[in-house]
XYZ file of C-alpha atoms in Angstrom:
287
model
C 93.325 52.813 93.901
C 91.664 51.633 97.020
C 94.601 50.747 99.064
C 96.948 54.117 97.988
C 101.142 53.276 98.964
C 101.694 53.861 102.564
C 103.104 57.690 103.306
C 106.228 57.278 104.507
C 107.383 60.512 104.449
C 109.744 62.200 101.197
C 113.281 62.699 100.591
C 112.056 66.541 101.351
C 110.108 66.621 103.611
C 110.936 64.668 107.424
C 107.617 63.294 108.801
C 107.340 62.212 112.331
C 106.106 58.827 113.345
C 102.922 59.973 114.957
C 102.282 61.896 111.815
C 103.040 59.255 109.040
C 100.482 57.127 111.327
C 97.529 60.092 110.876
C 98.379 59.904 107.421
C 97.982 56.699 106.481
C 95.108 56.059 109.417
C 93.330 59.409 107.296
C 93.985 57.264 103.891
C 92.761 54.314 104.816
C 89.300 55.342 106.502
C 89.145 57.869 103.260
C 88.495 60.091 106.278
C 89.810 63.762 105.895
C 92.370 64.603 107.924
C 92.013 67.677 109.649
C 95.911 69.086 110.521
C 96.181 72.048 113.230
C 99.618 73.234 114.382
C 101.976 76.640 114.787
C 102.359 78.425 111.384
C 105.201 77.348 109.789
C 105.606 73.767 111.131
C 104.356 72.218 107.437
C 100.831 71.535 107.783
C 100.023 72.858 103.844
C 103.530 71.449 102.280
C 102.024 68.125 104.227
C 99.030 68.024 101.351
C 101.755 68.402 98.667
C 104.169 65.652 100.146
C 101.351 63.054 100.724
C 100.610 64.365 97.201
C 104.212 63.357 95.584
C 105.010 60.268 98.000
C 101.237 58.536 96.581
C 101.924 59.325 93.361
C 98.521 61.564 93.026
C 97.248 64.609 91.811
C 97.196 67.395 94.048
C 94.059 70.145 94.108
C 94.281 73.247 95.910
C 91.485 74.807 97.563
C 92.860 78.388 99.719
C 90.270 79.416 101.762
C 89.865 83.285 102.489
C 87.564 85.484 105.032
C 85.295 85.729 101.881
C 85.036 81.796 100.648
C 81.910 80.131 100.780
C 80.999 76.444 100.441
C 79.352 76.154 97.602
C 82.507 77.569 95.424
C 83.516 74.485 96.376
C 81.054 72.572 94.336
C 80.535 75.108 91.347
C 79.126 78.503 90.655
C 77.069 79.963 87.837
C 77.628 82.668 86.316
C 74.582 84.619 85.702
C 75.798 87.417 84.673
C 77.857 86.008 82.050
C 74.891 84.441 80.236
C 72.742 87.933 80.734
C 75.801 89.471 78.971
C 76.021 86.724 76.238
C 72.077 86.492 75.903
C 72.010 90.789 75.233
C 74.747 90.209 72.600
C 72.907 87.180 70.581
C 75.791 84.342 72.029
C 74.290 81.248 71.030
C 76.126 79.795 74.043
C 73.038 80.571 75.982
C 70.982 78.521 74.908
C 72.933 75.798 77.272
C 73.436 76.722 81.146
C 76.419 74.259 81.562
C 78.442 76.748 79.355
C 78.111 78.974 82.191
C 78.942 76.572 85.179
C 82.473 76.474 86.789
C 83.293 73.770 88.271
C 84.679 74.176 92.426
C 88.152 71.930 93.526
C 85.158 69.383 95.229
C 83.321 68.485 91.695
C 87.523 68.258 90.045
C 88.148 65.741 92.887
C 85.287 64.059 92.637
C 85.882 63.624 89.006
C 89.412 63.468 88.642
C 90.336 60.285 87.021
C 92.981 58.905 89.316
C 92.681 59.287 93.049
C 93.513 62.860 93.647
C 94.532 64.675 97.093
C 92.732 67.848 97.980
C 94.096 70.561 100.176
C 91.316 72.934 101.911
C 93.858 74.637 103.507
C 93.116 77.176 106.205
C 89.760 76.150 106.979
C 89.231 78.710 110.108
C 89.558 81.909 108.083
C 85.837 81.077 106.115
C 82.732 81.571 108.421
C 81.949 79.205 111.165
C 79.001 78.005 108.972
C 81.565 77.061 105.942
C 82.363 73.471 107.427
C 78.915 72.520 108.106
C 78.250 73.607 104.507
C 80.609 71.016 103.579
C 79.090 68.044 105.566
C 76.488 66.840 103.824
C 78.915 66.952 100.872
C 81.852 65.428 102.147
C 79.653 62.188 103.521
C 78.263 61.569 100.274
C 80.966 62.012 97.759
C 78.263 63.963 95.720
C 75.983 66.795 95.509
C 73.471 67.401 92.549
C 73.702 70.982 90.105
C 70.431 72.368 90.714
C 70.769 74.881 87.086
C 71.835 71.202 84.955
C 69.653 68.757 87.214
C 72.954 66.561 86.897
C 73.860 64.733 90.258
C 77.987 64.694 90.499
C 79.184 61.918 92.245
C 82.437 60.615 93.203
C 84.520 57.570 91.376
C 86.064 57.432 94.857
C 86.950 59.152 97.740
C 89.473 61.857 96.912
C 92.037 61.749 99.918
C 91.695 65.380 101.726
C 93.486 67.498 104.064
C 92.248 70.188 105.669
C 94.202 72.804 107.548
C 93.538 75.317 110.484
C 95.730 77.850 112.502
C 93.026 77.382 115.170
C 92.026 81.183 114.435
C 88.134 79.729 115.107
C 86.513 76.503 116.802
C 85.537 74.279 114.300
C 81.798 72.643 114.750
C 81.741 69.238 116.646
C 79.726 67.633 113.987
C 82.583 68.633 111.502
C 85.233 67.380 113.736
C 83.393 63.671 114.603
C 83.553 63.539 110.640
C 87.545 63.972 110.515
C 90.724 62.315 111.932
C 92.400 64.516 113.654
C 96.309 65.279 114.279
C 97.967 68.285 115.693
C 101.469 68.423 113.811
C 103.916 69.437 117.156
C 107.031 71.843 116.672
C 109.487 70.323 116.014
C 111.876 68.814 118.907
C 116.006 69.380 118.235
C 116.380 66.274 117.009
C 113.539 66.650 114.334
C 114.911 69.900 113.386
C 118.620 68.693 112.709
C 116.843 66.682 110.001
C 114.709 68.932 108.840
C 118.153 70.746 108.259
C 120.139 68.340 106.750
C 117.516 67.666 104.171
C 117.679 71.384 102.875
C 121.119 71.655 103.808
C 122.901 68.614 103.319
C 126.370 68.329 105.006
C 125.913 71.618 107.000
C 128.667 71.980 109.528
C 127.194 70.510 112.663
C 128.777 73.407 115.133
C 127.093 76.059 113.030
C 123.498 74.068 113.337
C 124.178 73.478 117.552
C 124.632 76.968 118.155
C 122.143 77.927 116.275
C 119.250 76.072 117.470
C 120.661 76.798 120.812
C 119.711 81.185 119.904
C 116.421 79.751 117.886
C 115.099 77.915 120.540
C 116.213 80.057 123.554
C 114.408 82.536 120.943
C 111.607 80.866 121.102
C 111.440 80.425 125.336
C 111.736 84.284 125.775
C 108.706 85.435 127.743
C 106.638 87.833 125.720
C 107.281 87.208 122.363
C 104.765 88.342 119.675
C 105.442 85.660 117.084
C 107.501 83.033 117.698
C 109.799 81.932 114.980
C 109.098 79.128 112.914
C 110.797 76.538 111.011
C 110.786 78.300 107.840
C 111.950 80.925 109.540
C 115.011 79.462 110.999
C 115.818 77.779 107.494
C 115.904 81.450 106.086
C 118.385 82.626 108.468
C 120.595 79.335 108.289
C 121.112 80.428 104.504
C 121.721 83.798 105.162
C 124.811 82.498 107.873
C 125.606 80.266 105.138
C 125.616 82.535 102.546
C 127.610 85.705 104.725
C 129.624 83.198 105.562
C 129.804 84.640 109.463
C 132.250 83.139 111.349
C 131.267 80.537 114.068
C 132.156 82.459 117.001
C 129.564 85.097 116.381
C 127.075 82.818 117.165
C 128.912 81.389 119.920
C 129.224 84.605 121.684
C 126.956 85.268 124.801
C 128.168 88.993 124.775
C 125.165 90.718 126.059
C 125.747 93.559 123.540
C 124.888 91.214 120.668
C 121.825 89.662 122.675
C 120.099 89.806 119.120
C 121.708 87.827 116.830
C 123.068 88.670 113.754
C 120.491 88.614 110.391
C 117.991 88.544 113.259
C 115.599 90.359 110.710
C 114.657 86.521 109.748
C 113.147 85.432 112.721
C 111.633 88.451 114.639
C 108.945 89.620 112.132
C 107.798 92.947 114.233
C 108.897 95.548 116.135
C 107.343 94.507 119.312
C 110.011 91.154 119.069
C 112.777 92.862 118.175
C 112.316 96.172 120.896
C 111.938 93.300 123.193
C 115.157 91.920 122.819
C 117.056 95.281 122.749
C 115.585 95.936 126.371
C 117.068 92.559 127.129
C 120.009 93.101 126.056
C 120.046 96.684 128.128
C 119.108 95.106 130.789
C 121.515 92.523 130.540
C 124.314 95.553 129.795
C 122.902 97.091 133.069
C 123.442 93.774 135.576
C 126.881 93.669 134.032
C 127.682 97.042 135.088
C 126.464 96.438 138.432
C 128.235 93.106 138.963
């Protein structure tokens, strides 16, 4: 499959213009496409949409604090065979038996053009994407226990996510094309909407960007809410079934608004807001 369908975008998932462009620019240079952005505005669904929209297989690969490179390509498990050998396993007598294969060697032998997610790049050490270089220019790497060389019946199409928790090396980046995945305007985020919530009164979703988004501005803020977050508290509205003019109300009393427990994630956020709203209490007095 050397020229994969053009992404496009799914029926569940909105992508931008400038995105569906880094997509299929990514694709086409069977570069990977490194994806930065806020938590929560879709960078790791993006790997399973690009996944479902090309008709390919998807592999996973999280990355954690403790991940190193070369799980990536395989691992051997010595003390496995030690344990077999002391017990008489006739296994033994072949090292592959005790070879596991990392998400790299599946892509790079995966049978139809697969997409592989490395998501969350940054949390690995700073040496884990140079690790990868050598690899990822090649399409192969050889299995030093087997002597086999694995190389790959074509370039797998990867994505690669960071929260920017780390720099990532400059060779590393001249290797990838790059696209920083925006939060989402209004506009965007009515759609967004309307594709998990199809039909959703439109008052209810005006006022309630308005409180996510003036959310959002509030100086201070620990953790800004996210998309996900404000889809999780659209279905609680929906599902309490709060009347509209809860939402519509500016009383400073109700400064935080109600089922705010699904967008401010600490105490910090939410003590925040209840000064606000004292303070706001406190002008009104005055006035």
């Amino acid at each position: 499959m050397s020229n994969p369908t053009r992404f496009e975008g799914t029926e569940a998932y909105v992508a931008t213009d400038d995105l569906k462009v880094a997509v299929n620019a990514a694709a086409t240079l069977r570069r990977p496409l490194l994806v930065k952005g806020e938590p929560g505005t879709g960078k790791t669904v993006l790997a399973h949409e690009i996944s479902k929209a090309l008709n390919a297989p998807l592999l996973e690969w999280h990355i954690k604090s403790t991940t190193k490179a070369q799980q990536g390509l395989y691992e051997y498990d010595a003390v496995a065979r030690l344990r077999d050998s002391q017990l008489g396993d006739p296994r033994v007598a072949d090292i592959a038996n005790y070879i596991r294969r990392g998400k790299l060697w599946e892509a790079f032998t995966a049978p139809t053009l697969p997409v592989l997610l490395i998501d969350e790049i940054d949390k690995a050490d700073i040496e884990f994407p140079n690790d990868l270089l050598q690899e990822l220019d090649r399409m192969e790497f050889n299995v030093y226990e087997t002597g086999e060389t694995v190389k790959a019946h074509q370039r797998p199409i990867v994505v690669i996510t960071s929260n920017n928790e780390k720099d990532l090396p400059d060779a590393f980046l001249r290797r990838c094309f790059f696209h920083y995945i925006r939060f989402p305007d209004a506009d965007t985020m009515k759609a967004i909407i309307e594709v998990h919530f199809p039909g959703i009164q439109k008052a209810l979703v005006r006022e309630a960007l308005t409180i996510f988004y003036d959310i959002r501005e509030v100086p201070g803020l620990k953790k800004k809410p996210s998309t996900s977050e404000l889809l999780d508290w659209l279905k609680l509205l929906l599902h309490e079934d709060l009347p509209l003019d809860i939402l519509q109300s500016r009383d400073p009393k109700k400064l935080i608004p109600p089922l705010h427990g699904a967008l401010l994630k600490n105490e910090q956020d939410v003590m925040l807001f209840e000064r606000l709203a004292f303070m706001a209490r406190r002008e009104g007095a005055k006035g």
